[in-house]
GROMACS .gro file of C-alpha atoms in nm:
model
  420
    1MET     CA    1   0.952  -4.363  -2.821
    2ARG     CA    2   1.200  -4.344  -2.533
    3LYS     CA    3   0.918  -4.246  -2.295
    4ILE     CA    4   0.712  -4.549  -2.405
    5SER     CA    5   1.011  -4.779  -2.344
    6SER     CA    6   1.065  -4.613  -2.006
    7ASN     CA    7   0.701  -4.658  -1.900
    8LYS     CA    8   0.699  -5.022  -2.012
    9SER     CA    9   1.025  -5.087  -1.827
   10ILE     CA   10   0.886  -4.937  -1.505
   11VAL     CA   11   0.572  -5.154  -1.526
   12GLN     CA   12   0.780  -5.466  -1.600
   13LEU     CA   13   1.024  -5.381  -1.320
   14ILE     CA   14   0.744  -5.333  -1.063
   15LYS     CA   15   0.578  -5.662  -1.161
   16PHE     CA   16   0.907  -5.853  -1.147
   17ILE     CA   17   1.019  -5.713  -0.810
   18LEU     CA   18   0.673  -5.760  -0.656
   19GLY     CA   19   0.658  -6.123  -0.772
   20LYS     CA   20   1.010  -6.199  -0.647
   21PHE     CA   21   0.944  -6.029  -0.312
   22ILE     CA   22   0.633  -6.241  -0.251
   23SER     CA   23   0.797  -6.573  -0.348
   24SER     CA   24   1.126  -6.493  -0.168
   25LEU     CA   25   0.938  -6.405   0.151
   26GLY     CA   26   0.742  -6.731   0.135
   27ASN     CA   27   1.062  -6.926   0.074
   28SER     CA   28   1.251  -6.750   0.356
   29MET     CA   29   0.970  -6.819   0.604
   30TYR     CA   30   0.960  -7.185   0.498
   31ASN     CA   31   1.338  -7.236   0.527
   32PHE     CA   32   1.329  -7.108   0.885
   33GLY     CA   33   1.006  -7.286   0.977
   34ILE     CA   34   1.100  -7.627   0.840
   35SER     CA   35   1.448  -7.614   1.000
   36PHE     CA   36   1.292  -7.530   1.337
   37TYR     CA   37   1.031  -7.804   1.281
   38ILE     CA   38   1.300  -8.067   1.218
   39LEU     CA   39   1.500  -7.964   1.526
   40SER     CA   40   1.195  -7.945   1.753
   41LYS     CA   41   1.063  -8.286   1.644
   42THR     CA   42   1.391  -8.480   1.637
   43GLY     CA   43   1.636  -8.277   1.847
   44SER     CA   44   1.898  -8.393   1.598
   45ALA     CA   45   2.152  -8.145   1.464
   46LYS     CA   46   2.264  -8.418   1.222
   47LEU     CA   47   1.928  -8.426   1.042
   48PHE     CA   48   1.930  -8.046   1.032
   49SER     CA   49   2.280  -8.052   0.877
   50ILE     CA   50   2.185  -8.328   0.632
   51ASN     CA   51   1.893  -8.117   0.513
   52LEU     CA   52   2.125  -7.821   0.444
   53ALA     CA   53   2.392  -8.040   0.281
   54ILE     CA   54   2.138  -8.205   0.048
   55MET     CA   55   2.021  -7.864  -0.074
   56ILE     CA   56   2.379  -7.760  -0.161
   57ILE     CA   57   2.451  -8.091  -0.337
   58VAL     CA   58   2.129  -8.072  -0.541
   59ASN     CA   59   2.218  -7.716  -0.644
   60ILE     CA   60   2.562  -7.826  -0.766
   61ILE     CA   61   2.433  -8.134  -0.953
   62THR     CA   62   2.154  -7.937  -1.122
   63THR     CA   63   2.379  -7.655  -1.246
   64PRO     CA   64   2.492  -7.800  -1.586
   65LEU     CA   65   2.134  -7.903  -1.670
   66SER     CA   66   1.985  -7.567  -1.567
   67GLY     CA   67   2.219  -7.372  -1.796
   68TYR     CA   68   2.138  -7.596  -2.092
   69ILE     CA   69   1.762  -7.566  -2.033
   70ALA     CA   70   1.787  -7.187  -1.995
   71ASP     CA   71   1.949  -7.153  -2.339
   72ALA     CA   72   1.740  -7.419  -2.514
   73GLY     CA   73   1.394  -7.352  -2.370
   74ASN     CA   74   1.139  -7.079  -2.315
   75LYS     CA   75   1.261  -6.889  -2.008
   76LYS     CA   76   0.916  -6.765  -1.908
   77LYS     CA   77   0.772  -7.120  -1.912
   78ILE     CA   78   1.072  -7.250  -1.716
   79ILE     CA   79   1.032  -6.986  -1.442
   80VAL     CA   80   0.652  -7.018  -1.414
   81CYS     CA   81   0.655  -7.401  -1.429
   82SER     CA   82   0.922  -7.406  -1.157
   83GLN     CA   83   0.696  -7.203  -0.927
   84ILE     CA   84   0.391  -7.420  -1.002
   85GLY     CA   85   0.598  -7.735  -0.947
   86GLN     CA   86   0.726  -7.613  -0.611
   87SER     CA   87   0.369  -7.529  -0.504
   88ILE     CA   88   0.254  -7.882  -0.597
   89PHE     CA   89   0.532  -8.051  -0.398
   90MET     CA   90   0.460  -7.830  -0.099
   91PHE     CA   91   0.091  -7.918  -0.120
   92ILE     CA   92   0.184  -8.288  -0.110
   93LEU     CA   93   0.402  -8.221   0.198
   94LEU     CA   94   0.112  -8.035   0.362
   95LEU     CA   95  -0.123  -8.330   0.305
   96THR     CA   96   0.137  -8.574   0.440
   97ILE     CA   97   0.190  -8.374   0.761
   98TYR     CA   98  -0.187  -8.329   0.802
   99ILE     CA   99  -0.261  -8.703   0.758
  100LYS     CA  100   0.050  -8.878   0.898
  101GLY     CA  101   0.218  -8.609   1.105
  102PHE     CA  102   0.596  -8.558   1.107
  103SER     CA  103   0.784  -8.741   0.828
  104ILE     CA  104   1.153  -8.662   0.784
  105ILE     CA  105   1.166  -8.861   0.458
  106CYS     CA  106   0.882  -8.661   0.306
  107ILE     CA  107   1.041  -8.333   0.418
  108LEU     CA  108   1.379  -8.426   0.268
  109VAL     CA  109   1.221  -8.543  -0.060
  110THR     CA  110   1.019  -8.220  -0.081
  111ASN     CA  111   1.326  -8.007  -0.011
  112ILE     CA  112   1.521  -8.194  -0.279
  113ALA     CA  113   1.238  -8.135  -0.527
  114ILE     CA  114   1.194  -7.762  -0.457
  115THR     CA  115   1.572  -7.705  -0.450
  116PHE     CA  116   1.602  -7.885  -0.785
  117LEU     CA  117   1.321  -7.680  -0.941
  118ASN     CA  118   1.456  -7.354  -0.800
  119ALA     CA  119   1.811  -7.431  -0.922
  120LEU     CA  120   1.668  -7.527  -1.261
  121SER     CA  121   1.508  -7.184  -1.306
  122THR     CA  122   1.782  -6.962  -1.157
  123PRO     CA  123   1.998  -6.925  -1.474
  124SER     CA  124   1.682  -6.859  -1.676
  125LEU     CA  125   1.585  -6.584  -1.433
  126ASN     CA  126   1.928  -6.420  -1.424
  127SER     CA  127   1.980  -6.439  -1.800
  128THR     CA  128   1.637  -6.302  -1.895
  129LEU     CA  129   1.653  -5.970  -1.705
  130PRO     CA  130   1.799  -5.780  -2.006
  131ASN     CA  131   1.492  -5.892  -2.205
  132ILE     CA  132   1.243  -5.765  -1.944
  133VAL     CA  133   1.354  -5.400  -1.917
  134HIS     CA  134   1.527  -5.138  -2.132
  135PRO     CA  135   1.911  -5.139  -2.098
  136ASN     CA  136   1.887  -4.811  -1.902
  137TYR     CA  137   1.684  -4.994  -1.635
  138LEU     CA  138   1.903  -5.305  -1.612
  139GLN     CA  139   2.106  -5.166  -1.322
  140LYS     CA  140   1.786  -5.073  -1.136
  141ILE     CA  141   1.618  -5.413  -1.174
  142ASN     CA  142   1.934  -5.594  -1.055
  143ALA     CA  143   1.973  -5.355  -0.761
  144TYR     CA  144   1.610  -5.385  -0.651
  145TYR     CA  145   1.615  -5.764  -0.702
  146ASN     CA  146   1.926  -5.789  -0.484
  147MET     CA  147   1.765  -5.560  -0.225
  148THR     CA  148   1.445  -5.770  -0.227
  149ASN     CA  149   1.642  -6.087  -0.150
  150SER     CA  150   1.824  -5.909   0.134
  151ILE     CA  151   1.499  -5.779   0.287
  152THR     CA  152   1.323  -6.116   0.273
  153THR     CA  153   1.630  -6.291   0.416
  154LEU     CA  154   1.611  -6.053   0.714
  155ILE     CA  155   1.237  -6.043   0.781
  156GLY     CA  156   1.144  -6.395   0.660
  157PRO     CA  157   1.281  -6.580   0.966
  158ILE     CA  158   1.124  -6.321   1.200
  159ILE     CA  159   0.777  -6.356   1.045
  160GLY     CA  160   0.824  -6.733   1.016
  161GLY     CA  161   0.918  -6.755   1.385
  162VAL     CA  162   0.610  -6.558   1.492
  163ILE     CA  163   0.377  -6.768   1.274
  164TYR     CA  164   0.536  -7.094   1.395
  165THR     CA  165   0.493  -6.984   1.759
  166LEU     CA  166   0.134  -6.864   1.721
  167PHE     CA  167   0.017  -7.139   1.486
  168ASN     CA  168   0.225  -7.426   1.338
  169VAL     CA  169   0.442  -7.529   1.044
  170LYS     CA  170   0.134  -7.612   0.832
  171ILE     CA  171   0.038  -7.244   0.815
  172ILE     CA  172   0.390  -7.159   0.694
  173ILE     CA  173   0.360  -7.423   0.419
  174VAL     CA  174   0.020  -7.283   0.316
  175LEU     CA  175   0.173  -6.934   0.293
  176PHE     CA  176   0.457  -7.075   0.081
  177ILE     CA  177   0.205  -7.227  -0.162
  178ILE     CA  178   0.000  -6.906  -0.181
  179SER     CA  179   0.310  -6.688  -0.230
  180PHE     CA  180   0.441  -6.901  -0.517
  181ILE     CA  181   0.102  -6.917  -0.689
  182ILE     CA  182   0.069  -6.536  -0.669
  183SER     CA  183   0.428  -6.493  -0.791
  184GLY     CA  184   0.362  -6.732  -1.081
  185ILE     CA  185   0.049  -6.537  -1.184
  186ILE     CA  186   0.247  -6.209  -1.176
  187ASP     CA  187   0.528  -6.365  -1.384
  188MET     CA  188   0.276  -6.483  -1.643
  189SER     CA  189   0.176  -6.118  -1.696
  190ILE     CA  190   0.538  -6.012  -1.765
  191ASN     CA  191   0.665  -5.991  -2.123
  192PHE     CA  192   0.995  -6.182  -2.106
  193SER     CA  193   1.101  -6.084  -2.459
  194LEU     CA  194   0.996  -5.717  -2.470
  195PHE     CA  195   1.353  -5.588  -2.509
  196LYS     CA  196   1.510  -5.899  -2.658
  197LYS     CA  197   1.783  -5.810  -2.909
  198ASP     CA  198   1.909  -6.141  -3.042
  199ILE     CA  199   1.698  -6.358  -3.268
  200TYR     CA  200   1.665  -6.672  -3.060
  201ASN     CA  201   1.885  -6.946  -3.184
  202THR     CA  202   1.992  -7.283  -3.053
  203ARG     CA  203   2.332  -7.313  -3.215
  204ASN     CA  204   2.591  -7.506  -3.015
  205LEU     CA  205   2.309  -7.676  -2.821
  206ASN     CA  206   2.341  -8.013  -2.992
  207GLY     CA  207   2.491  -8.301  -2.802
  208HIS     CA  208   2.536  -8.405  -2.440
  209ILE     CA  209   2.449  -8.166  -2.157
  210MET     CA  210   2.807  -8.169  -2.024
  211LYS     CA  211   2.934  -8.089  -2.374
  212ASN     CA  212   2.714  -7.780  -2.371
  213PHE     CA  213   2.841  -7.695  -2.022
  214ASN     CA  214   3.198  -7.722  -2.153
  215TYR     CA  215   3.103  -7.492  -2.439
  216GLY     CA  216   3.007  -7.236  -2.175
  217LEU     CA  217   3.353  -7.273  -2.017
  218LYS     CA  218   3.523  -7.222  -2.354
  219TYR     CA  219   3.310  -6.914  -2.418
  220ILE     CA  220   3.424  -6.766  -2.086
  221LYS     CA  221   3.791  -6.824  -2.171
  222GLY     CA  222   3.742  -6.625  -2.491
  223LYS     CA  223   3.595  -6.327  -2.302
  224ILE     CA  224   3.886  -6.187  -2.102
  225VAL     CA  225   3.686  -5.934  -1.895
  226VAL     CA  226   3.410  -6.186  -1.816
  227PHE     CA  227   3.676  -6.443  -1.722
  228ARG     CA  228   3.854  -6.202  -1.486
  229LEU     CA  229   3.530  -6.087  -1.324
  230ILE     CA  230   3.432  -6.450  -1.259
  231ILE     CA  231   3.772  -6.508  -1.095
  232LEU     CA  232   3.715  -6.201  -0.877
  233SER     CA  233   3.364  -6.323  -0.788
  234MET     CA  234   3.515  -6.654  -0.679
  235ILE     CA  235   3.779  -6.473  -0.472
  236SER     CA  236   3.523  -6.249  -0.296
  237ASN     CA  237   3.300  -6.551  -0.224
  238PHE     CA  238   3.595  -6.744  -0.085
  239PHE     CA  239   3.698  -6.460   0.146
  240SER     CA  240   3.338  -6.410   0.259
  241GLY     CA  241   3.361  -6.755   0.421
  242ILE     CA  242   3.668  -6.642   0.613
  243ILE     CA  243   3.494  -6.340   0.764
  244LEU     CA  244   3.177  -6.537   0.849
  245VAL     CA  245   3.364  -6.815   1.031
  246GLY     CA  246   3.619  -6.578   1.185
  247ILE     CA  247   3.372  -6.326   1.327
  248SER     CA  248   3.142  -6.603   1.454
  249LYS     CA  249   3.426  -6.776   1.639
  250LEU     CA  250   3.566  -6.449   1.774
  251VAL     CA  251   3.233  -6.318   1.906
  252ILE     CA  252   3.072  -6.642   2.028
  253GLU     CA  253   3.367  -6.853   2.144
  254HIS     CA  254   3.645  -6.606   2.228
  255PHE     CA  255   3.435  -6.331   2.392
  256LYS     CA  256   3.149  -6.564   2.499
  257ALA     CA  257   2.895  -6.310   2.374
  258PRO     CA  258   2.521  -6.396   2.374
  259SER     CA  259   2.368  -6.518   2.048
  260TYR     CA  260   2.177  -6.193   1.986
  261VAL     CA  261   2.510  -6.012   1.936
  262MET     CA  262   2.594  -6.230   1.636
  263GLY     CA  263   2.239  -6.183   1.515
  264SER     CA  264   2.273  -5.804   1.532
  265LEU     CA  265   2.599  -5.818   1.333
  266GLU     CA  266   2.427  -6.026   1.065
  267ALA     CA  267   2.137  -5.779   1.067
  268SER     CA  268   2.386  -5.493   1.023
  269PHE     CA  269   2.537  -5.671   0.722
  270GLY     CA  270   2.189  -5.727   0.577
  271ALA     CA  271   2.104  -5.360   0.631
  272GLY     CA  272   2.420  -5.271   0.439
  273LEU     CA  273   2.310  -5.490   0.148
  274ILE     CA  274   1.970  -5.321   0.143
  275LEU     CA  275   2.122  -4.972   0.163
  276GLY     CA  276   2.366  -5.057  -0.117
  277GLY     CA  277   2.081  -5.186  -0.332
  278ILE     CA  278   1.880  -4.867  -0.275
  279ILE     CA  279   2.176  -4.645  -0.369
  280ILE     CA  280   2.260  -4.839  -0.688
  281GLY     CA  281   1.894  -4.850  -0.785
  282THR     CA  282   1.863  -4.474  -0.737
  283ILE     CA  283   2.181  -4.344  -0.905
  284ARG     CA  284   2.235  -4.311  -1.279
  285LYS     CA  285   2.363  -4.604  -1.481
  286ILE     CA  286   2.728  -4.677  -1.403
  287LYS     CA  287   2.928  -4.588  -1.716
  288GLN     CA  288   3.259  -4.748  -1.619
  289PRO     CA  289   3.173  -5.055  -1.408
  290LEU     CA  290   3.529  -5.193  -1.399
  291TYR     CA  291   3.652  -4.892  -1.199
  292ILE     CA  292   3.360  -4.922  -0.955
  293ILE     CA  293   3.415  -5.298  -0.915
  294LYS     CA  294   3.789  -5.250  -0.856
  295PHE     CA  295   3.739  -4.968  -0.604
  296SER     CA  296   3.473  -5.169  -0.417
  297LEU     CA  297   3.694  -5.480  -0.404
  298LEU     CA  298   3.984  -5.273  -0.268
  299LEU     CA  299   3.755  -5.138   0.007
  300TYR     CA  300   3.643  -5.498   0.068
  301ALA     CA  301   4.007  -5.602   0.123
  302LEU     CA  302   4.071  -5.299   0.346
  303ILE     CA  303   3.784  -5.403   0.574
  304TYR     CA  304   3.963  -5.735   0.640
  305ILE     CA  305   4.282  -5.543   0.720
  306SER     CA  306   4.085  -5.304   0.945
  307ILE     CA  307   3.935  -5.597   1.140
  308GLY     CA  308   4.284  -5.742   1.187
  309ILE     CA  309   4.419  -5.409   1.316
  310ILE     CA  310   4.121  -5.354   1.551
  311ILE     CA  311   4.162  -5.703   1.703
  312LEU     CA  312   4.533  -5.630   1.747
  313LEU     CA  313   4.474  -5.295   1.919
  314TYR     CA  314   4.166  -5.367   2.130
  315ASN     CA  315   4.078  -5.662   2.348
  316ASP     CA  316   3.772  -5.490   2.493
  317TYR     CA  317   3.449  -5.660   2.384
  318ASN     CA  318   3.237  -5.342   2.372
  319ILE     CA  319   3.485  -5.145   2.158
  320LEU     CA  320   3.536  -5.441   1.925
  321TYR     CA  321   3.162  -5.496   1.888
  322PHE     CA  322   3.108  -5.128   1.796
  323TYR     CA  323   3.372  -5.142   1.521
  324LEU     CA  324   3.250  -5.480   1.391
  325TYR     CA  325   2.894  -5.347   1.375
  326ILE     CA  326   3.003  -5.047   1.162
  327LEU     CA  327   3.229  -5.261   0.941
  328SER     CA  328   2.951  -5.518   0.887
  329LEU     CA  329   2.722  -5.239   0.767
  330LEU     CA  330   2.992  -5.107   0.532
  331MET     CA  331   3.073  -5.454   0.401
  332GLY     CA  332   2.710  -5.519   0.312
  333GLY     CA  333   2.700  -5.196   0.111
  334ILE     CA  334   3.034  -5.267  -0.057
  335ILE     CA  335   2.927  -5.618  -0.163
  336SER     CA  336   2.625  -5.464  -0.337
  337PHE     CA  337   2.865  -5.238  -0.530
  338ILE     CA  338   3.066  -5.548  -0.630
  339ASN     CA  339   2.796  -5.800  -0.719
  340ILE     CA  340   2.538  -5.579  -0.894
  341PRO     CA  341   2.779  -5.409  -1.142
  342ILE     CA  342   2.935  -5.750  -1.218
  343PHE     CA  343   2.594  -5.904  -1.290
  344VAL     CA  344   2.490  -5.607  -1.504
  345TYR     CA  345   2.816  -5.635  -1.700
  346PHE     CA  346   2.756  -6.007  -1.759
  347GLN     CA  347   2.399  -5.947  -1.874
  348GLU     CA  348   2.504  -5.671  -2.113
  349ASN     CA  349   2.812  -5.839  -2.260
  350ILE     CA  350   2.726  -6.211  -2.278
  351SER     CA  351   2.540  -6.322  -2.589
  352GLU     CA  352   2.176  -6.427  -2.547
  353HIS     CA  353   2.229  -6.777  -2.688
  354VAL     CA  354   2.488  -6.872  -2.424
  355ARG     CA  355   2.385  -6.655  -2.127
  356GLY     CA  356   2.209  -6.936  -1.940
  357ARG     CA  357   2.511  -7.166  -1.955
  358ILE     CA  358   2.746  -6.889  -1.844
  359PHE     CA  359   2.533  -6.810  -1.539
  360SER     CA  360   2.515  -7.180  -1.455
  361VAL     CA  361   2.898  -7.198  -1.469
  362ILE     CA  362   2.921  -6.893  -1.241
  363ASP     CA  363   2.675  -7.049  -0.992
  364LEU     CA  364   2.869  -7.376  -0.987
  365LEU     CA  365   3.212  -7.219  -0.939
  366THR     CA  366   3.100  -6.989  -0.656
  367GLN     CA  367   2.911  -7.269  -0.478
  368LEU     CA  368   3.210  -7.503  -0.495
  369LEU     CA  369   3.440  -7.253  -0.324
  370ILE     CA  370   3.210  -7.169  -0.032
  371PRO     CA  371   3.233  -7.510   0.148
  372LEU     CA  372   3.610  -7.511   0.084
  373SER     CA  373   3.634  -7.163   0.238
  374TYR     CA  374   3.440  -7.279   0.548
  375ILE     CA  375   3.667  -7.582   0.596
  376ILE     CA  376   3.993  -7.388   0.555
  377SER     CA  377   3.865  -7.105   0.777
  378GLY     CA  378   3.765  -7.352   1.047
  379PHE     CA  379   4.117  -7.495   1.063
  380LEU     CA  380   4.282  -7.151   1.049
  381PHE     CA  381   4.073  -6.988   1.323
  382ASP     CA  382   4.116  -7.287   1.554
  383THR     CA  383   4.473  -7.157   1.594
  384ASN     CA  384   4.321  -6.839   1.751
  385TYR     CA  385   4.550  -6.609   1.547
  386TYR     CA  386   4.253  -6.389   1.456
  387SER     CA  387   4.442  -6.070   1.378
  388LEU     CA  388   4.709  -6.242   1.166
  389ILE     CA  389   4.449  -6.433   0.961
  390PHE     CA  390   4.239  -6.122   0.886
  391LEU     CA  391   4.546  -5.913   0.801
  392THR     CA  392   4.690  -6.182   0.573
  393SER     CA  393   4.354  -6.239   0.403
  394GLY     CA  394   4.313  -5.865   0.345
  395PHE     CA  395   4.658  -5.820   0.192
  396ILE     CA  396   4.618  -6.129  -0.030
  397CYS     CA  397   4.280  -6.000  -0.151
  398LEU     CA  398   4.431  -5.654  -0.210
  399PHE     CA  399   4.716  -5.801  -0.415
  400LEU     CA  400   4.487  -6.020  -0.628
  401VAL     CA  401   4.250  -5.732  -0.708
  402LEU     CA  402   4.537  -5.503  -0.811
  403LEU     CA  403   4.684  -5.783  -1.022
  404ILE     CA  404   4.366  -5.898  -1.198
  405LEU     CA  405   4.210  -5.553  -1.249
  406ASN     CA  406   4.528  -5.352  -1.299
  407SER     CA  407   4.498  -4.996  -1.428
  408GLN     CA  408   4.645  -5.075  -1.771
  409PHE     CA  409   4.399  -5.360  -1.827
  410ILE     CA  410   4.099  -5.142  -1.736
  411LYS     CA  411   4.230  -4.858  -1.955
  412ASN     CA  412   4.272  -5.094  -2.252
  413GLN     CA  413   3.922  -5.236  -2.207
  414ASN     CA  414   3.766  -4.890  -2.181
  415ASN     CA  415   3.951  -4.776  -2.496
  416HIS     CA  416   3.838  -5.090  -2.680
  417HIS     CA  417   3.481  -5.033  -2.566
  418SER     CA  418   3.483  -4.667  -2.675
  419ILE     CA  419   3.616  -4.764  -3.022
  420LYS     CA  420   3.333  -5.017  -3.059
   0.00000   0.00000   0.00000
């Protein structure tokens, strides 16, 4: 029986990862291609920024609705219909460009539509993974899914740039449509309730959408471990903005390094994410995730402190670049060991009937902190106290991790779990 479950899980896992790889690659190529298209046609950084801002705003606005739909509807239909819908809107954009040429309004409307549809299906996707594979494969599917996103984020712009140079943006749009159609067909062949435990029920789904969103918040408050892990996710996301802004300003403005240097650091970080995903996907299921999460977060904080010390000790560009390259690689791997165990814990310990709303709350909270982090970081690093800012950030992060995931709390939770 276990072998049958294992074989089915492997088939489901392969289908899921293949489908997500194809659609993510198409999406990554499009995001690069359309951004380049806007800049090349208008020369306006404002329109480029507006396009990015609109996508973030649509994501935030859609979040309460997406969680409600994930818990109330059929997750498979939501995911597949989202992909079909995005393909249709992209086909309309393709026709418009072919007939009328460049149209910024049409591009913005299309981007709003596909961002809305993607945001609408994200909680459904994240909350349904425990139903696709056996619990023993949940860590693997999350690790490989995370790795797939990292790979496509790295290679998508490269492939998109080559295609845009050799052909035009219309070919990129065609590839987007094809990739989402193929991904939709693969998703239709996946059994989204093969390992479903709970009998589907729609309790607490009556009333206004925001009331249901608030129910998700109340549910989180009643789950102390989930609540603390969400707080830690928010903290790590906030500090990620500090390192992104800080390193960019240090490398590009302070040392006047060429753009490819920053690109290589980002590639190193991406390689770390991929390596981390491979390791987590290969090793046995993590038995005590809270210890792994705590240890990884402490290493995360120590990297900030290390950057601060290195900046303090060395003012040589070549030495600093070498250390930053290694630390970027390590940070990518460490983030995988933070995010994947947290997601697996959520998926295993949040009830089926509320999982969609919880993931929508998580998405909203993390998205809200990222722009705030960028703004604060911008003001802080304009003072040029790079070392002090990194050291302070590292020690604050270290203190918060030790406070929120203190040894006694983890011990109590592990004892409670073993009794259950």
